[in-house]
Amino acid sequence: MTIKMINYGLTWTDDEGVHRASAVAYDKVSGERQRKRLVGAGCTDVELVEVQPGHLPQPKE
């Protein structure tokens, strides 16, 4: 049986309106936990996105 490792990153808009993206990759559980922290800190448009191994998401424009 093969286990597929899926990596996730986060994109969001901070409270000053600046588009941001995570500088690290997460597993799904850790990514959801970080997403909740960002929402709690007042960030908007917070998305958990799947990324390829070795790649990170880009901030929205």
Tab-separated table of C-alpha atoms in Angstrom, residues 9-38:
chain	number	residue	atom	x	y	z
A	9	GLY	CA	0.064	25.990	2.418
A	10	LEU	CA	-1.969	28.993	3.472
A	11	THR	CA	-2.840	32.225	1.723
A	12	TRP	CA	-4.563	35.143	3.459
A	13	THR	CA	-5.011	38.891	3.627
A	14	ASP	CA	-3.733	40.474	6.823
A	15	ASP	CA	-5.520	43.204	8.778
A	16	GLU	CA	-3.683	45.907	6.799
A	17	GLY	CA	-4.881	44.516	3.449
A	18	VAL	CA	-1.564	42.915	2.457
A	19	HIS	CA	-1.813	39.536	0.679
A	20	ARG	CA	0.353	36.898	2.342
A	21	ALA	CA	1.327	33.240	1.894
A	22	SER	CA	2.857	30.722	4.269
A	23	ALA	CA	6.600	30.145	4.161
A	24	VAL	CA	6.235	26.550	5.335
A	25	ALA	CA	4.188	23.533	4.270
A	26	TYR	CA	1.755	21.835	6.641
A	27	ASP	CA	-0.067	18.547	6.893
A	28	LYS	CA	-3.850	18.955	6.795
A	29	VAL	CA	-4.409	18.967	10.586
A	30	SER	CA	-1.633	21.501	11.252
A	31	GLY	CA	-2.766	23.659	8.336
A	32	GLU	CA	-6.337	23.781	9.662
A	33	ARG	CA	-5.035	24.725	13.102
A	34	GLN	CA	-2.968	27.574	11.636
A	35	ARG	CA	-5.931	28.690	9.478
A	36	LYS	CA	-8.045	29.050	12.631
A	37	ARG	CA	-5.275	31.099	14.305
A	38	LEU	CA	-5.124	33.472	11.341
